Amino acid sequence: MTQTLTQNKVEAASDLSYKPFQRRNISSRAFSFLAALFAVIAVLPLILVLGYVLVQGGSKISLGLLTQLPPPPGFEDGGIANAIVGTLVVTAIAALIAVPVGVGGGVFLAEYSRSGWFAQFIRFGTNVLAGVPSIIAGVFIYGTIVTSRILFGNAYSAVAGGMALAVLMIPTMIKTTDEGLKLVPDDLRRGALGVGASRFVTVVRITLPTALTPIATGVVLGIARAAGETAPLIFTALFSPFWSDLLTPEGIFAPIATLSVMIYNFAIMPYEFHNELAWAASFVLVVMILALNLLSRWLAQFAAKQTTSYVK
């Protein structure tokens, strides 16, 4: 009896051992190899593009390039300083417009109208707007703001560029705010309402602070999504080879240089130095967007740690 049990255990152990030449194991290894190959193919273009930009543009970075104005055609002494400042200004204007609208829209969807027909319409419209090509946003602002000269008689301006980028940023912020607020436990809301707090106080003092990290992640992702856009700025902010007088209100209502438009303009010029400035501007823009994406990932990881600690 004992020998029979021992023999059965040995046979069972041999049946559970890994047999590399079985058909299912060979198929599993083949499909695993294909999945890994497809993953490498998917990531390879990103690595090649980033590597090429780093090699071509990183070698051109210098203090003078970051502090001087771009040169006129045919000259070989200048930089991209005004485009860096212009990109920051236009992105900041876009954030000032998009953050209140995007966060406010997300709060409305998550806290005030979760399943109504209007909320469903807003969610559908947000998903559609998130997939609209960026040039459509530029044409829209061009037709409504630039050609009408509604901004104190000005046409192309930093404000118009910020409006175009804000149109692209709003869907991301609405969706992330909506999803972030849904992660807040309903017990916190019921507890605040139970002690006599109004819904507005509950949202401002309880739910928004609790979901601050995912909301901030959405804001950063929205900014990173719009910071590198070119087509909307060609139609709205245009370009300027000079410093913008940002200390006066007229400065933001005039054409302004941005890195993306500078890359477009200088890359098609027949002058080698301007082509090199386009590569340097590409490098700076990639670094800025990469930093924003890394910040958003850090915020997402921080939010996950907070959620885990709350559950424990």
PDB file of C-alpha atoms in Angstrom, residues 46-281:
ATOM      1  CA  LEU A  46       9.995  56.341 -30.064  1.00  0.00           C
ATOM      2  CA  ILE A  47      13.550  55.399 -29.122  1.00  0.00           C
ATOM      3  CA  LEU A  48      14.857  56.248 -32.592  1.00  0.00           C
ATOM      4  CA  VAL A  49      13.078  59.604 -32.747  1.00  0.00           C
ATOM      5  CA  LEU A  50      14.154  60.649 -29.258  1.00  0.00           C
ATOM      6  CA  GLY A  51      17.697  59.436 -29.852  1.00  0.00           C
ATOM      7  CA  TYR A  52      17.982  61.282 -33.162  1.00  0.00           C
ATOM      8  CA  VAL A  53      16.640  64.507 -31.652  1.00  0.00           C
ATOM      9  CA  LEU A  54      19.004  64.200 -28.685  1.00  0.00           C
ATOM     10  CA  VAL A  55      22.010  63.645 -30.962  1.00  0.00           C
ATOM     11  CA  GLN A  56      21.131  66.358 -33.470  1.00  0.00           C
ATOM     12  CA  GLY A  57      19.793  68.955 -31.047  1.00  0.00           C
ATOM     13  CA  GLY A  58      21.631  68.234 -27.812  1.00  0.00           C
ATOM     14  CA  SER A  59      25.010  68.991 -29.337  1.00  0.00           C
ATOM     15  CA  LYS A  60      23.834  72.481 -30.329  1.00  0.00           C
ATOM     16  CA  ILE A  61      22.778  73.574 -26.832  1.00  0.00           C
ATOM     17  CA  SER A  62      24.803  76.453 -25.400  1.00  0.00           C
ATOM     18  CA  LEU A  63      24.311  79.443 -23.150  1.00  0.00           C
ATOM     19  CA  GLY A  64      24.149  81.819 -26.102  1.00  0.00           C
ATOM     20  CA  LEU A  65      21.521  79.718 -27.828  1.00  0.00           C
ATOM     21  CA  LEU A  66      19.314  79.874 -24.732  1.00  0.00           C
ATOM     22  CA  THR A  67      19.715  83.637 -24.224  1.00  0.00           C
ATOM     23  CA  GLN A  68      19.802  85.207 -27.720  1.00  0.00           C
ATOM     24  CA  LEU A  69      17.198  86.052 -30.338  1.00  0.00           C
ATOM     25  CA  PRO A  70      16.985  84.099 -33.599  1.00  0.00           C
ATOM     26  CA  PRO A  71      19.119  85.573 -36.385  1.00  0.00           C
ATOM     27  CA  PRO A  72      17.817  87.014 -39.662  1.00  0.00           C
ATOM     28  CA  PRO A  73      18.075  84.780 -42.745  1.00  0.00           C
ATOM     29  CA  GLY A  74      21.680  84.361 -43.816  1.00  0.00           C
ATOM     30  CA  PHE A  75      23.246  85.221 -40.444  1.00  0.00           C
ATOM     31  CA  GLU A  76      24.811  82.660 -38.114  1.00  0.00           C
ATOM     32  CA  ASP A  77      24.659  84.126 -34.636  1.00  0.00           C
ATOM     33  CA  GLY A  78      21.560  83.789 -32.492  1.00  0.00           C
ATOM     34  CA  GLY A  79      19.396  81.563 -30.366  1.00  0.00           C
ATOM     35  CA  ILE A  80      15.890  80.528 -29.398  1.00  0.00           C
ATOM     36  CA  ALA A  81      15.361  82.468 -26.162  1.00  0.00           C
ATOM     37  CA  ASN A  82      12.215  84.331 -27.249  1.00  0.00           C
ATOM     38  CA  ALA A  83      10.621  81.062 -28.435  1.00  0.00           C
ATOM     39  CA  ILE A  84      11.240  79.410 -25.059  1.00  0.00           C
ATOM     40  CA  VAL A  85       9.639  82.343 -23.234  1.00  0.00           C
ATOM     41  CA  GLY A  86       6.790  82.460 -25.748  1.00  0.00           C
ATOM     42  CA  THR A  87       6.042  78.752 -25.308  1.00  0.00           C
ATOM     43  CA  LEU A  88       5.861  79.191 -21.544  1.00  0.00           C
ATOM     44  CA  VAL A  89       3.617  82.260 -21.890  1.00  0.00           C
ATOM     45  CA  VAL A  90       1.181  80.686 -24.364  1.00  0.00           C
ATOM     46  CA  THR A  91       1.001  77.472 -22.339  1.00  0.00           C
ATOM     47  CA  ALA A  92       0.387  79.453 -19.144  1.00  0.00           C
ATOM     48  CA  ILE A  93      -2.449  81.385 -20.817  1.00  0.00           C
ATOM     49  CA  ALA A  94      -3.949  78.119 -22.024  1.00  0.00           C
ATOM     50  CA  ALA A  95      -3.709  76.651 -18.521  1.00  0.00           C
ATOM     51  CA  LEU A  96      -5.396  79.703 -16.993  1.00  0.00           C
ATOM     52  CA  ILE A  97      -8.317  79.172 -19.362  1.00  0.00           C
ATOM     53  CA  ALA A  98      -8.490  75.378 -19.392  1.00  0.00           C
ATOM     54  CA  VAL A  99      -7.918  74.508 -15.714  1.00  0.00           C
ATOM     55  CA  PRO A 100     -11.038  76.264 -14.308  1.00  0.00           C
ATOM     56  CA  VAL A 101     -13.209  74.980 -17.170  1.00  0.00           C
ATOM     57  CA  GLY A 102     -11.796  71.446 -17.162  1.00  0.00           C
ATOM     58  CA  VAL A 103     -11.779  70.964 -13.392  1.00  0.00           C
ATOM     59  CA  GLY A 104     -15.159  72.654 -13.021  1.00  0.00           C
ATOM     60  CA  GLY A 105     -16.647  70.456 -15.733  1.00  0.00           C
ATOM     61  CA  GLY A 106     -15.252  67.342 -14.087  1.00  0.00           C
ATOM     62  CA  VAL A 107     -16.654  68.390 -10.706  1.00  0.00           C
ATOM     63  CA  PHE A 108     -20.083  68.929 -12.264  1.00  0.00           C
ATOM     64  CA  LEU A 109     -20.061  65.509 -13.913  1.00  0.00           C
ATOM     65  CA  ALA A 110     -18.854  63.640 -10.819  1.00  0.00           C
ATOM     66  CA  GLU A 111     -20.703  65.492  -8.064  1.00  0.00           C
ATOM     67  CA  TYR A 112     -23.842  67.120  -9.446  1.00  0.00           C
ATOM     68  CA  SER A 113     -25.003  65.213 -12.513  1.00  0.00           C
ATOM     69  CA  ARG A 114     -23.541  61.728 -12.569  1.00  0.00           C
ATOM     70  CA  SER A 115     -26.092  59.957 -14.767  1.00  0.00           C
ATOM     71  CA  GLY A 116     -28.349  62.633 -16.231  1.00  0.00           C
ATOM     72  CA  TRP A 117     -28.822  63.111 -19.943  1.00  0.00           C
ATOM     73  CA  PHE A 118     -26.849  66.349 -19.856  1.00  0.00           C
ATOM     74  CA  ALA A 119     -23.906  64.629 -18.161  1.00  0.00           C
ATOM     75  CA  GLN A 120     -23.974  61.871 -20.767  1.00  0.00           C
ATOM     76  CA  PHE A 121     -23.999  64.496 -23.504  1.00  0.00           C
ATOM     77  CA  ILE A 122     -20.996  66.268 -21.928  1.00  0.00           C
ATOM     78  CA  ARG A 123     -19.063  63.001 -21.609  1.00  0.00           C
ATOM     79  CA  PHE A 124     -19.814  62.123 -25.227  1.00  0.00           C
ATOM     80  CA  GLY A 125     -18.790  65.590 -26.402  1.00  0.00           C
ATOM     81  CA  THR A 126     -15.597  65.401 -24.343  1.00  0.00           C
ATOM     82  CA  ASN A 127     -14.633  62.084 -25.920  1.00  0.00           C
ATOM     83  CA  VAL A 128     -15.301  63.470 -29.391  1.00  0.00           C
ATOM     84  CA  LEU A 129     -13.347  66.669 -28.700  1.00  0.00           C
ATOM     85  CA  ALA A 130     -10.401  64.654 -27.383  1.00  0.00           C
ATOM     86  CA  GLY A 131     -10.087  62.973 -30.789  1.00  0.00           C
ATOM     87  CA  VAL A 132     -10.455  66.103 -32.924  1.00  0.00           C
ATOM     88  CA  PRO A 133      -7.249  67.010 -34.848  1.00  0.00           C
ATOM     89  CA  SER A 134      -5.422  69.948 -33.319  1.00  0.00           C
ATOM     90  CA  ILE A 135      -5.579  71.949 -36.534  1.00  0.00           C
ATOM     91  CA  ILE A 136      -9.367  72.098 -36.177  1.00  0.00           C
ATOM     92  CA  ALA A 137      -8.946  73.941 -32.877  1.00  0.00           C
ATOM     93  CA  GLY A 138      -6.602  76.390 -34.583  1.00  0.00           C
ATOM     94  CA  VAL A 139      -9.013  76.998 -37.459  1.00  0.00           C
ATOM     95  CA  PHE A 140     -11.868  77.475 -34.988  1.00  0.00           C
ATOM     96  CA  ILE A 141     -10.027  80.156 -32.990  1.00  0.00           C
ATOM     97  CA  TYR A 142      -8.771  81.706 -36.236  1.00  0.00           C
ATOM     98  CA  GLY A 143     -12.316  82.067 -37.550  1.00  0.00           C
ATOM     99  CA  THR A 144     -13.863  83.299 -34.303  1.00  0.00           C
ATOM    100  CA  ILE A 145     -11.087  85.319 -32.645  1.00  0.00           C
ATOM    101  CA  VAL A 146      -8.325  86.206 -35.114  1.00  0.00           C
ATOM    102  CA  THR A 147     -10.317  87.250 -38.170  1.00  0.00           C
ATOM    103  CA  SER A 148     -12.954  89.065 -36.120  1.00  0.00           C
ATOM    104  CA  ARG A 149     -10.262  91.039 -34.207  1.00  0.00           C
ATOM    105  CA  ILE A 150     -12.440  90.783 -31.124  1.00  0.00           C
ATOM    106  CA  LEU A 151      -9.432  91.045 -28.790  1.00  0.00           C
ATOM    107  CA  PHE A 152      -9.186  94.846 -28.674  1.00  0.00           C
ATOM    108  CA  GLY A 153      -8.724  95.051 -32.423  1.00  0.00           C
ATOM    109  CA  ASN A 154      -5.778  92.603 -32.483  1.00  0.00           C
ATOM    110  CA  ALA A 155      -5.556  89.626 -34.818  1.00  0.00           C
ATOM    111  CA  TYR A 156      -2.727  87.148 -34.149  1.00  0.00           C
ATOM    112  CA  SER A 157      -1.748  87.107 -30.487  1.00  0.00           C
ATOM    113  CA  ALA A 158      -0.498  85.011 -27.589  1.00  0.00           C
ATOM    114  CA  VAL A 159      -4.002  85.057 -26.094  1.00  0.00           C
ATOM    115  CA  ALA A 160      -5.486  83.596 -29.283  1.00  0.00           C
ATOM    116  CA  GLY A 161      -2.813  80.890 -29.221  1.00  0.00           C
ATOM    117  CA  GLY A 162      -3.596  80.140 -25.589  1.00  0.00           C
ATOM    118  CA  MET A 163      -7.286  79.808 -26.441  1.00  0.00           C
ATOM    119  CA  ALA A 164      -6.517  77.295 -29.192  1.00  0.00           C
ATOM    120  CA  LEU A 165      -4.360  75.205 -26.860  1.00  0.00           C
ATOM    121  CA  ALA A 166      -7.018  75.445 -24.127  1.00  0.00           C
ATOM    122  CA  VAL A 167      -9.523  73.781 -26.464  1.00  0.00           C
ATOM    123  CA  LEU A 168      -7.130  70.826 -26.680  1.00  0.00           C
ATOM    124  CA  MET A 169      -6.450  70.723 -22.945  1.00  0.00           C
ATOM    125  CA  ILE A 170     -10.024  70.849 -21.667  1.00  0.00           C
ATOM    126  CA  PRO A 171     -11.124  67.277 -22.611  1.00  0.00           C
ATOM    127  CA  THR A 172      -8.175  65.684 -20.804  1.00  0.00           C
ATOM    128  CA  MET A 173      -8.785  67.730 -17.674  1.00  0.00           C
ATOM    129  CA  ILE A 174     -12.524  67.025 -17.621  1.00  0.00           C
ATOM    130  CA  LYS A 175     -12.027  63.271 -17.985  1.00  0.00           C
ATOM    131  CA  THR A 176      -9.264  62.980 -15.376  1.00  0.00           C
ATOM    132  CA  THR A 177     -11.129  65.169 -12.884  1.00  0.00           C
ATOM    133  CA  ASP A 178     -14.297  63.147 -13.381  1.00  0.00           C
ATOM    134  CA  GLU A 179     -12.481  59.843 -12.894  1.00  0.00           C
ATOM    135  CA  GLY A 180     -10.430  61.170  -9.967  1.00  0.00           C
ATOM    136  CA  LEU A 181     -13.521  62.310  -8.064  1.00  0.00           C
ATOM    137  CA  LYS A 182     -15.205  58.942  -8.666  1.00  0.00           C
ATOM    138  CA  LEU A 183     -12.366  57.335  -6.696  1.00  0.00           C
ATOM    139  CA  VAL A 184     -13.301  59.300  -3.578  1.00  0.00           C
ATOM    140  CA  PRO A 185     -15.318  57.002  -1.244  1.00  0.00           C
ATOM    141  CA  ASP A 186     -18.987  57.947  -0.897  1.00  0.00           C
ATOM    142  CA  ASP A 187     -18.650  57.486   2.864  1.00  0.00           C
ATOM    143  CA  LEU A 188     -16.713  60.753   3.022  1.00  0.00           C
ATOM    144  CA  ARG A 189     -19.507  62.581   1.213  1.00  0.00           C
ATOM    145  CA  ARG A 190     -22.223  61.065   3.376  1.00  0.00           C
ATOM    146  CA  GLY A 191     -20.246  61.829   6.522  1.00  0.00           C
ATOM    147  CA  ALA A 192     -19.869  65.494   5.574  1.00  0.00           C
ATOM    148  CA  LEU A 193     -23.518  65.809   4.606  1.00  0.00           C
ATOM    149  CA  GLY A 194     -24.506  64.030   7.812  1.00  0.00           C
ATOM    150  CA  VAL A 195     -22.863  66.675  10.010  1.00  0.00           C
ATOM    151  CA  GLY A 196     -24.712  69.462   8.193  1.00  0.00           C
ATOM    152  CA  ALA A 197     -22.266  70.515   5.468  1.00  0.00           C
ATOM    153  CA  SER A 198     -23.744  71.682   2.190  1.00  0.00           C
ATOM    154  CA  ARG A 199     -22.858  69.971  -1.050  1.00  0.00           C
ATOM    155  CA  PHE A 200     -20.656  72.914  -2.072  1.00  0.00           C
ATOM    156  CA  VAL A 201     -18.730  72.762   1.208  1.00  0.00           C
ATOM    157  CA  THR A 202     -18.425  68.988   0.853  1.00  0.00           C
ATOM    158  CA  VAL A 203     -16.954  69.341  -2.627  1.00  0.00           C
ATOM    159  CA  VAL A 204     -14.567  72.158  -1.691  1.00  0.00           C
ATOM    160  CA  ARG A 205     -13.421  70.834   1.699  1.00  0.00           C
ATOM    161  CA  ILE A 206     -13.666  67.044   1.287  1.00  0.00           C
ATOM    162  CA  THR A 207     -13.779  65.610  -2.234  1.00  0.00           C
ATOM    163  CA  LEU A 208     -11.510  68.036  -4.077  1.00  0.00           C
ATOM    164  CA  PRO A 209      -8.653  67.846  -1.532  1.00  0.00           C
ATOM    165  CA  THR A 210      -8.957  64.057  -1.469  1.00  0.00           C
ATOM    166  CA  ALA A 211      -8.754  63.822  -5.281  1.00  0.00           C
ATOM    167  CA  LEU A 212      -6.182  66.595  -5.648  1.00  0.00           C
ATOM    168  CA  THR A 213      -3.384  64.309  -6.852  1.00  0.00           C
ATOM    169  CA  PRO A 214      -5.257  62.658  -9.779  1.00  0.00           C
ATOM    170  CA  ILE A 215      -6.679  66.044 -10.744  1.00  0.00           C
ATOM    171  CA  ALA A 216      -3.183  67.532 -10.767  1.00  0.00           C
ATOM    172  CA  THR A 217      -2.050  64.596 -12.888  1.00  0.00           C
ATOM    173  CA  GLY A 218      -4.754  65.376 -15.434  1.00  0.00           C
ATOM    174  CA  VAL A 219      -3.784  69.043 -15.487  1.00  0.00           C
ATOM    175  CA  VAL A 220      -0.133  68.182 -16.157  1.00  0.00           C
ATOM    176  CA  LEU A 221      -1.104  65.694 -18.886  1.00  0.00           C
ATOM    177  CA  GLY A 222      -3.319  68.313 -20.533  1.00  0.00           C
ATOM    178  CA  ILE A 223      -0.493  70.852 -20.512  1.00  0.00           C
ATOM    179  CA  ALA A 224       1.966  68.302 -21.919  1.00  0.00           C
ATOM    180  CA  ARG A 225      -0.526  67.340 -24.642  1.00  0.00           C
ATOM    181  CA  ALA A 226      -0.866  70.943 -25.827  1.00  0.00           C
ATOM    182  CA  ALA A 227       2.648  72.306 -25.275  1.00  0.00           C
ATOM    183  CA  GLY A 228       4.073  70.713 -28.397  1.00  0.00           C
ATOM    184  CA  GLU A 229       1.253  71.562 -30.807  1.00  0.00           C
ATOM    185  CA  THR A 230       2.162  73.520 -33.933  1.00  0.00           C
ATOM    186  CA  ALA A 231      -0.853  73.810 -36.218  1.00  0.00           C
ATOM    187  CA  PRO A 232      -3.102  75.735 -33.783  1.00  0.00           C
ATOM    188  CA  LEU A 233      -0.345  78.278 -33.109  1.00  0.00           C
ATOM    189  CA  ILE A 234       0.342  78.888 -36.799  1.00  0.00           C
ATOM    190  CA  PHE A 235      -3.268  80.028 -37.172  1.00  0.00           C
ATOM    191  CA  THR A 236      -3.419  82.027 -33.936  1.00  0.00           C
ATOM    192  CA  ALA A 237      -0.116  83.133 -32.354  1.00  0.00           C
ATOM    193  CA  LEU A 238       1.817  83.249 -35.654  1.00  0.00           C
ATOM    194  CA  PHE A 239       5.499  84.075 -34.947  1.00  0.00           C
ATOM    195  CA  SER A 240       7.745  86.953 -33.954  1.00  0.00           C
ATOM    196  CA  PRO A 241      11.546  87.141 -34.233  1.00  0.00           C
ATOM    197  CA  PHE A 242      11.693  89.720 -31.445  1.00  0.00           C
ATOM    198  CA  TRP A 243      11.160  89.826 -27.699  1.00  0.00           C
ATOM    199  CA  SER A 244       7.521  90.258 -26.707  1.00  0.00           C
ATOM    200  CA  ASP A 245       6.892  93.108 -24.297  1.00  0.00           C
ATOM    201  CA  LEU A 246       5.190  90.955 -21.676  1.00  0.00           C
ATOM    202  CA  LEU A 247       5.416  93.662 -19.014  1.00  0.00           C
ATOM    203  CA  THR A 248       2.580  95.533 -20.738  1.00  0.00           C
ATOM    204  CA  PRO A 249      -0.916  94.288 -21.560  1.00  0.00           C
ATOM    205  CA  GLU A 250      -0.229  94.810 -25.262  1.00  0.00           C
ATOM    206  CA  GLY A 251       2.472  92.145 -25.172  1.00  0.00           C
ATOM    207  CA  ILE A 252       0.097  89.193 -24.937  1.00  0.00           C
ATOM    208  CA  PHE A 253      -2.171  90.680 -27.627  1.00  0.00           C
ATOM    209  CA  ALA A 254       0.575  90.608 -30.258  1.00  0.00           C
ATOM    210  CA  PRO A 255       2.175  87.779 -32.264  1.00  0.00           C
ATOM    211  CA  ILE A 256       4.619  85.759 -30.205  1.00  0.00           C
ATOM    212  CA  ALA A 257       7.324  83.184 -30.924  1.00  0.00           C
ATOM    213  CA  THR A 258       6.915  79.578 -29.810  1.00  0.00           C
ATOM    214  CA  LEU A 259       9.239  76.596 -30.072  1.00  0.00           C
ATOM    215  CA  SER A 260       6.930  74.477 -32.201  1.00  0.00           C
ATOM    216  CA  VAL A 261       6.343  77.203 -34.808  1.00  0.00           C
ATOM    217  CA  MET A 262      10.054  78.078 -34.777  1.00  0.00           C
ATOM    218  CA  ILE A 263      10.875  74.432 -35.557  1.00  0.00           C
ATOM    219  CA  TYR A 264       8.421  74.507 -38.457  1.00  0.00           C
ATOM    220  CA  ASN A 265       9.753  77.791 -39.848  1.00  0.00           C
ATOM    221  CA  PHE A 266      13.478  77.090 -39.471  1.00  0.00           C
ATOM    222  CA  ALA A 267      13.347  73.451 -40.613  1.00  0.00           C
ATOM    223  CA  ILE A 268      12.223  74.459 -44.134  1.00  0.00           C
ATOM    224  CA  MET A 269      14.760  77.290 -44.509  1.00  0.00           C
ATOM    225  CA  PRO A 270      17.699  76.782 -46.900  1.00  0.00           C
ATOM    226  CA  TYR A 271      20.220  77.966 -44.297  1.00  0.00           C
ATOM    227  CA  GLU A 272      22.194  75.392 -42.326  1.00  0.00           C
ATOM    228  CA  PHE A 273      22.392  77.478 -39.162  1.00  0.00           C
ATOM    229  CA  HIS A 274      18.625  77.894 -39.041  1.00  0.00           C
ATOM    230  CA  ASN A 275      18.214  74.144 -39.512  1.00  0.00           C
ATOM    231  CA  GLU A 276      20.531  73.637 -36.544  1.00  0.00           C
ATOM    232  CA  LEU A 277      18.405  76.034 -34.482  1.00  0.00           C
ATOM    233  CA  ALA A 278      15.358  73.938 -35.413  1.00  0.00           C
ATOM    234  CA  TRP A 279      17.088  70.835 -34.045  1.00  0.00           C
ATOM    235  CA  ALA A 280      18.100  72.676 -30.874  1.00  0.00           C
ATOM    236  CA  ALA A 281      14.517  73.907 -30.399  1.00  0.00           C
TER     237      ALA A 281
END
